[in-house]
Amino acid sequence: MPSARTSGEQWRVIAIVFLILNVALGVNFNGYGSLVAAIQNEFATQRVFASAGLSMLTLSLGLLSPLVGTLMRRVSIRLLMAVGISLNAIGYLVISQVHSIGAMLACYALLVGPGFCLFSVVPCTAIIANWFDTGRGRALGIINMPVGSSLMPIAAAVTLGALGLRATFVGGALILLALLPLLLLLRDKPRLPTSTAPVAVASAVTPLPSRAILRSPAFLILSLGIGILSAGGLVMVTHLVALGMTRGLDLGTSSLLLAAFGVAGVVGAPAFGWIADRIGPRYGLALLCFASIPPWIGLIVSGSSFVVLLALAIWIGACSNAIMTLFGLAMSDWLGESNLGLAMGLSYSLQIPFMFGAGPLAGAMFDHYASYTPTIVLHCTSFAVMGVIFLLFRRGRASARPASAVS
């Protein structure tokens, strides 16, 4: 059935979702890298535990995303997002009051993570898929442009230096709560025109049950690839500031590396979305894998030059910030937008080992080798293998029964 949507309405949806997603990723991910050293000192713990907050968050994301995908078929996406924003903010307010690393990590697992899951990547991607039949890659690229989130490492570092770690967590909570009024302007999908009689849409993809999605080769290959690519992005978000400090840079200068990593997504996310609209998600994903390898290798030989490290951070950021764009585009293209929310949720559950283990593994390897080089080699190898798999993989659109007539 045709839907009532105008260019103006679509751009309004893009603007609102862009702001929500930027704050979600900025507060929960990008700002965290600037806090790792302070968390380690505040709670008198090791780097592996100080960097584990994001792992607890992503563990919750992986475990709960299938439930969120199922709820999105039954409950208003906007309502789920309101609950998620509130939980996320409450989590940071509680963290500002705890005094042990175990309690902090529990807050990330039980409040911050579930809240993030309810209002961030999966719901935002589903809303864009509902509003865009054509140019979806470009639209997803725009909402994934990390304009706001690229500012969060600097804001976190400044707040940390001026007011301390606990005030920084409170500030994150207040920023999140400021998003709630925006949801009043957002709709899950376009309204159907009242003048159009109900019709059958034979070509529509019927929503598939979880077991059918989990058996799809396209779903499994995409989940593996996104898991590997996301692991690399999480390592950069968690450890890039620390890597800069091991090269002799101070906290403020090292935070600029993470800010540059984020800013690069302003170009990378829409560029890869535009490319994938033209060459297809599969080739776009392969290109992303191979393009990620040279700058990672460059980190091994870059030394302590801030200019070189900055250039490498920008290159890596351009690639890493395009991951979610290609994830949403490929999943909606391969499985259909009616299966997008549940499929992305199930995919995150399969990505738990990558998302949960990436940051702590890099921290543990650094503690053991006193260097990030082994971690870099591991990720470059996985990027190369996954790029070849995407090039060789041939998929068919998910089989689905024709949609029944609407009566």
PDB file of N, CA and C in Angstrom, residues 302-363:
ATOM      1  N   SER A 302      53.853   4.172  13.150  1.00  0.00           N
ATOM      2  CA  SER A 302      53.666   5.629  13.166  1.00  0.00           C
ATOM      3  C   SER A 302      54.525   6.336  14.196  1.00  0.00           C
ATOM      4  N   GLY A 303      55.007   5.632  15.210  1.00  0.00           N
ATOM      5  CA  GLY A 303      55.801   6.282  16.244  1.00  0.00           C
ATOM      6  C   GLY A 303      54.957   7.223  17.080  1.00  0.00           C
ATOM      7  N   SER A 304      55.559   8.324  17.528  1.00  0.00           N
ATOM      8  CA  SER A 304      54.879   9.260  18.430  1.00  0.00           C
ATOM      9  C   SER A 304      54.446  10.546  17.745  1.00  0.00           C
ATOM     10  N   SER A 305      54.492  10.577  16.420  1.00  0.00           N
ATOM     11  CA  SER A 305      54.106  11.778  15.688  1.00  0.00           C
ATOM     12  C   SER A 305      52.602  12.003  15.796  1.00  0.00           C
ATOM     13  N   PHE A 306      52.200  13.126  16.375  1.00  0.00           N
ATOM     14  CA  PHE A 306      50.777  13.419  16.516  1.00  0.00           C
ATOM     15  C   PHE A 306      50.116  13.579  15.155  1.00  0.00           C
ATOM     16  N   VAL A 307      50.788  14.220  14.219  1.00  0.00           N
ATOM     17  CA  VAL A 307      50.206  14.459  12.894  1.00  0.00           C
ATOM     18  C   VAL A 307      49.898  13.129  12.196  1.00  0.00           C
ATOM     19  N   VAL A 308      50.841  12.193  12.264  1.00  0.00           N
ATOM     20  CA  VAL A 308      50.639  10.894  11.627  1.00  0.00           C
ATOM     21  C   VAL A 308      49.521  10.128  12.320  1.00  0.00           C
ATOM     22  N   LEU A 309      49.548  10.129  13.645  1.00  0.00           N
ATOM     23  CA  LEU A 309      48.495   9.441  14.386  1.00  0.00           C
ATOM     24  C   LEU A 309      47.122  10.052  14.102  1.00  0.00           C
ATOM     25  N   LEU A 310      47.076  11.361  13.955  1.00  0.00           N
ATOM     26  CA  LEU A 310      45.817  12.041  13.648  1.00  0.00           C
ATOM     27  C   LEU A 310      45.291  11.611  12.285  1.00  0.00           C
ATOM     28  N   ALA A 311      46.183  11.550  11.287  1.00  0.00           N
ATOM     29  CA  ALA A 311      45.766  11.132   9.949  1.00  0.00           C
ATOM     30  C   ALA A 311      45.249   9.695   9.960  1.00  0.00           C
ATOM     31  N   LEU A 312      45.912   8.828  10.697  1.00  0.00           N
ATOM     32  CA  LEU A 312      45.481   7.438  10.781  1.00  0.00           C
ATOM     33  C   LEU A 312      44.146   7.321  11.505  1.00  0.00           C
ATOM     34  N   ALA A 313      43.961   8.120  12.559  1.00  0.00           N
ATOM     35  CA  ALA A 313      42.691   8.105  13.294  1.00  0.00           C
ATOM     36  C   ALA A 313      41.538   8.542  12.391  1.00  0.00           C
ATOM     37  N   ILE A 314      41.791   9.524  11.541  1.00  0.00           N
ATOM     38  CA  ILE A 314      40.760   9.995  10.611  1.00  0.00           C
ATOM     39  C   ILE A 314      40.398   8.897   9.609  1.00  0.00           C
ATOM     40  N   TRP A 315      41.399   8.219   9.071  1.00  0.00           N
ATOM     41  CA  TRP A 315      41.167   7.142   8.105  1.00  0.00           C
ATOM     42  C   TRP A 315      40.382   5.998   8.754  1.00  0.00           C
ATOM     43  N   ILE A 316      40.838   5.573   9.915  1.00  0.00           N
ATOM     44  CA  ILE A 316      40.150   4.480  10.610  1.00  0.00           C
ATOM     45  C   ILE A 316      38.727   4.895  10.970  1.00  0.00           C
ATOM     46  N   GLY A 317      38.558   6.146  11.404  1.00  0.00           N
ATOM     47  CA  GLY A 317      37.238   6.625  11.770  1.00  0.00           C
ATOM     48  C   GLY A 317      36.281   6.666  10.593  1.00  0.00           C
ATOM     49  N   ALA A 318      36.787   7.046   9.416  1.00  0.00           N
ATOM     50  CA  ALA A 318      35.941   7.081   8.225  1.00  0.00           C
ATOM     51  C   ALA A 318      35.390   5.694   7.913  1.00  0.00           C
ATOM     52  N   CYS A 319      36.205   4.675   8.129  1.00  0.00           N
ATOM     53  CA  CYS A 319      35.766   3.299   7.884  1.00  0.00           C
ATOM     54  C   CYS A 319      34.872   2.786   9.011  1.00  0.00           C
ATOM     55  N   SER A 320      35.300   2.971  10.244  1.00  0.00           N
ATOM     56  CA  SER A 320      34.558   2.410  11.381  1.00  0.00           C
ATOM     57  C   SER A 320      33.167   3.022  11.515  1.00  0.00           C
ATOM     58  N   ASN A 321      33.041   4.301  11.226  1.00  0.00           N
ATOM     59  CA  ASN A 321      31.744   4.952  11.374  1.00  0.00           C
ATOM     60  C   ASN A 321      30.774   4.608  10.247  1.00  0.00           C
ATOM     61  N   ALA A 322      31.237   3.873   9.242  1.00  0.00           N
ATOM     62  CA  ALA A 322      30.353   3.420   8.168  1.00  0.00           C
ATOM     63  C   ALA A 322      29.780   2.038   8.424  1.00  0.00           C
ATOM     64  N   ILE A 323      30.218   1.371   9.486  1.00  0.00           N
ATOM     65  CA  ILE A 323      29.794  -0.007   9.734  1.00  0.00           C
ATOM     66  C   ILE A 323      28.283  -0.099   9.900  1.00  0.00           C
ATOM     67  N   MET A 324      27.705   0.744  10.744  1.00  0.00           N
ATOM     68  CA  MET A 324      26.277   0.666  11.010  1.00  0.00           C
ATOM     69  C   MET A 324      25.449   1.019   9.774  1.00  0.00           C
ATOM     70  N   THR A 325      25.971   1.927   8.954  1.00  0.00           N
ATOM     71  CA  THR A 325      25.274   2.272   7.709  1.00  0.00           C
ATOM     72  C   THR A 325      25.129   1.043   6.829  1.00  0.00           C
ATOM     73  N   LEU A 326      26.227   0.332   6.606  1.00  0.00           N
ATOM     74  CA  LEU A 326      26.195  -0.838   5.724  1.00  0.00           C
ATOM     75  C   LEU A 326      25.473  -2.009   6.378  1.00  0.00           C
ATOM     76  N   PHE A 327      25.532  -2.106   7.685  1.00  0.00           N
ATOM     77  CA  PHE A 327      24.800  -3.150   8.405  1.00  0.00           C
ATOM     78  C   PHE A 327      23.307  -3.009   8.153  1.00  0.00           C
ATOM     79  N   GLY A 328      22.765  -1.818   8.426  1.00  0.00           N
ATOM     80  CA  GLY A 328      21.339  -1.607   8.229  1.00  0.00           C
ATOM     81  C   GLY A 328      20.920  -1.747   6.778  1.00  0.00           C
ATOM     82  N   LEU A 329      21.743  -1.242   5.874  1.00  0.00           N
ATOM     83  CA  LEU A 329      21.411  -1.316   4.451  1.00  0.00           C
ATOM     84  C   LEU A 329      21.403  -2.754   3.966  1.00  0.00           C
ATOM     85  N   ALA A 330      22.437  -3.525   4.318  1.00  0.00           N
ATOM     86  CA  ALA A 330      22.512  -4.915   3.873  1.00  0.00           C
ATOM     87  C   ALA A 330      21.394  -5.753   4.475  1.00  0.00           C
ATOM     88  N   MET A 331      21.113  -5.550   5.757  1.00  0.00           N
ATOM     89  CA  MET A 331      20.077  -6.352   6.402  1.00  0.00           C
ATOM     90  C   MET A 331      18.707  -6.072   5.808  1.00  0.00           C
ATOM     91  N   SER A 332      18.395  -4.809   5.549  1.00  0.00           N
ATOM     92  CA  SER A 332      17.088  -4.486   4.961  1.00  0.00           C
ATOM     93  C   SER A 332      17.014  -4.953   3.515  1.00  0.00           C
ATOM     94  N   ASP A 333      18.138  -4.891   2.787  1.00  0.00           N
ATOM     95  CA  ASP A 333      18.161  -5.313   1.392  1.00  0.00           C
ATOM     96  C   ASP A 333      18.080  -6.830   1.272  1.00  0.00           C
ATOM     97  N   TRP A 334      18.759  -7.540   2.137  1.00  0.00           N
ATOM     98  CA  TRP A 334      18.830  -9.001   2.031  1.00  0.00           C
ATOM     99  C   TRP A 334      17.640  -9.716   2.664  1.00  0.00           C
ATOM    100  N   LEU A 335      17.069  -9.148   3.727  1.00  0.00           N
ATOM    101  CA  LEU A 335      15.983  -9.813   4.434  1.00  0.00           C
ATOM    102  C   LEU A 335      14.656  -9.069   4.366  1.00  0.00           C
ATOM    103  N   GLY A 336      14.667  -7.832   3.886  1.00  0.00           N
ATOM    104  CA  GLY A 336      13.440  -7.056   3.801  1.00  0.00           C
ATOM    105  C   GLY A 336      13.212  -6.214   5.036  1.00  0.00           C
ATOM    106  N   GLU A 337      12.651  -5.002   4.835  1.00  0.00           N
ATOM    107  CA  GLU A 337      12.501  -4.085   5.973  1.00  0.00           C
ATOM    108  C   GLU A 337      11.540  -4.599   7.030  1.00  0.00           C
ATOM    109  N   SER A 338      10.606  -5.483   6.643  1.00  0.00           N
ATOM    110  CA  SER A 338       9.687  -6.024   7.641  1.00  0.00           C
ATOM    111  C   SER A 338      10.394  -6.945   8.631  1.00  0.00           C
ATOM    112  N   ASN A 339      11.567  -7.434   8.265  1.00  0.00           N
ATOM    113  CA  ASN A 339      12.350  -8.295   9.150  1.00  0.00           C
ATOM    114  C   ASN A 339      13.553  -7.579   9.753  1.00  0.00           C
ATOM    115  N   LEU A 340      13.706  -6.299   9.450  1.00  0.00           N
ATOM    116  CA  LEU A 340      14.934  -5.600   9.820  1.00  0.00           C
ATOM    117  C   LEU A 340      15.149  -5.552  11.333  1.00  0.00           C
ATOM    118  N   GLY A 341      14.132  -5.131  12.095  1.00  0.00           N
ATOM    119  CA  GLY A 341      14.316  -4.968  13.529  1.00  0.00           C
ATOM    120  C   GLY A 341      14.687  -6.272  14.216  1.00  0.00           C
ATOM    121  N   LEU A 342      13.916  -7.333  13.945  1.00  0.00           N
ATOM    122  CA  LEU A 342      14.196  -8.621  14.573  1.00  0.00           C
ATOM    123  C   LEU A 342      15.524  -9.188  14.093  1.00  0.00           C
ATOM    124  N   ALA A 343      15.810  -9.052  12.791  1.00  0.00           N
ATOM    125  CA  ALA A 343      17.066  -9.587  12.255  1.00  0.00           C
ATOM    126  C   ALA A 343      18.278  -8.881  12.863  1.00  0.00           C
ATOM    127  N   MET A 344      18.227  -7.558  12.981  1.00  0.00           N
ATOM    128  CA  MET A 344      19.332  -6.839  13.609  1.00  0.00           C
ATOM    129  C   MET A 344      19.468  -7.244  15.076  1.00  0.00           C
ATOM    130  N   GLY A 345      18.337  -7.430  15.755  1.00  0.00           N
ATOM    131  CA  GLY A 345      18.385  -7.854  17.144  1.00  0.00           C
ATOM    132  C   GLY A 345      19.024  -9.221  17.300  1.00  0.00           C
ATOM    133  N   LEU A 346      18.618 -10.169  16.456  1.00  0.00           N
ATOM    134  CA  LEU A 346      19.213 -11.508  16.497  1.00  0.00           C
ATOM    135  C   LEU A 346      20.690 -11.454  16.130  1.00  0.00           C
ATOM    136  N   SER A 347      21.027 -10.591  15.192  1.00  0.00           N
ATOM    137  CA  SER A 347      22.425 -10.467  14.776  1.00  0.00           C
ATOM    138  C   SER A 347      23.295  -9.995  15.926  1.00  0.00           C
ATOM    139  N   TYR A 348      22.803  -9.033  16.688  1.00  0.00           N
ATOM    140  CA  TYR A 348      23.581  -8.551  17.828  1.00  0.00           C
ATOM    141  C   TYR A 348      23.810  -9.664  18.855  1.00  0.00           C
ATOM    142  N   SER A 349      22.844 -10.574  18.995  1.00  0.00           N
ATOM    143  CA  SER A 349      23.043 -11.677  19.939  1.00  0.00           C
ATOM    144  C   SER A 349      24.178 -12.583  19.480  1.00  0.00           C
ATOM    145  N   LEU A 350      24.335 -12.767  18.171  1.00  0.00           N
ATOM    146  CA  LEU A 350      25.435 -13.579  17.645  1.00  0.00           C
ATOM    147  C   LEU A 350      26.773 -12.846  17.728  1.00  0.00           C
ATOM    148  N   GLN A 351      26.707 -11.527  17.798  1.00  0.00           N
ATOM    149  CA  GLN A 351      27.944 -10.734  17.845  1.00  0.00           C
ATOM    150  C   GLN A 351      28.488 -10.545  19.262  1.00  0.00           C
ATOM    151  N   ILE A 352      27.825 -11.134  20.252  1.00  0.00           N
ATOM    152  CA  ILE A 352      28.246 -10.941  21.644  1.00  0.00           C
ATOM    153  C   ILE A 352      29.728 -11.240  21.864  1.00  0.00           C
ATOM    154  N   PRO A 353      30.263 -12.373  21.355  1.00  0.00           N
ATOM    155  CA  PRO A 353      31.693 -12.638  21.605  1.00  0.00           C
ATOM    156  C   PRO A 353      32.598 -11.529  21.084  1.00  0.00           C
ATOM    157  N   PHE A 354      32.252 -10.951  19.923  1.00  0.00           N
ATOM    158  CA  PHE A 354      33.073  -9.886  19.349  1.00  0.00           C
ATOM    159  C   PHE A 354      32.933  -8.599  20.153  1.00  0.00           C
ATOM    160  N   MET A 355      31.682  -8.227  20.441  1.00  0.00           N
ATOM    161  CA  MET A 355      31.444  -6.953  21.115  1.00  0.00           C
ATOM    162  C   MET A 355      31.885  -6.995  22.574  1.00  0.00           C
ATOM    163  N   PHE A 356      31.602  -8.111  23.241  1.00  0.00           N
ATOM    164  CA  PHE A 356      31.946  -8.212  24.651  1.00  0.00           C
ATOM    165  C   PHE A 356      33.451  -8.378  24.851  1.00  0.00           C
ATOM    166  N   GLY A 357      34.086  -9.113  23.948  1.00  0.00           N
ATOM    167  CA  GLY A 357      35.484  -9.445  24.157  1.00  0.00           C
ATOM    168  C   GLY A 357      36.484  -8.462  23.605  1.00  0.00           C
ATOM    169  N   ALA A 358      36.077  -7.597  22.667  1.00  0.00           N
ATOM    170  CA  ALA A 358      37.046  -6.761  21.952  1.00  0.00           C
ATOM    171  C   ALA A 358      37.841  -5.852  22.886  1.00  0.00           C
ATOM    172  N   GLY A 359      37.154  -5.044  23.685  1.00  0.00           N
ATOM    173  CA  GLY A 359      37.851  -4.102  24.553  1.00  0.00           C
ATOM    174  C   GLY A 359      38.703  -4.772  25.615  1.00  0.00           C
ATOM    175  N   PRO A 360      38.122  -5.703  26.409  1.00  0.00           N
ATOM    176  CA  PRO A 360      38.941  -6.381  27.417  1.00  0.00           C
ATOM    177  C   PRO A 360      40.093  -7.191  26.839  1.00  0.00           C
ATOM    178  N   LEU A 361      39.880  -7.853  25.684  1.00  0.00           N
ATOM    179  CA  LEU A 361      40.973  -8.614  25.082  1.00  0.00           C
ATOM    180  C   LEU A 361      42.127  -7.703  24.706  1.00  0.00           C
ATOM    181  N   ALA A 362      41.810  -6.547  24.115  1.00  0.00           N
ATOM    182  CA  ALA A 362      42.869  -5.595  23.784  1.00  0.00           C
ATOM    183  C   ALA A 362      43.573  -5.099  25.043  1.00  0.00           C
ATOM    184  N   GLY A 363      42.793  -4.871  26.114  1.00  0.00           N
ATOM    185  CA  GLY A 363      43.403  -4.456  27.367  1.00  0.00           C
ATOM    186  C   GLY A 363      44.286  -5.534  27.964  1.00  0.00           C
TER     187      GLY A 363
END
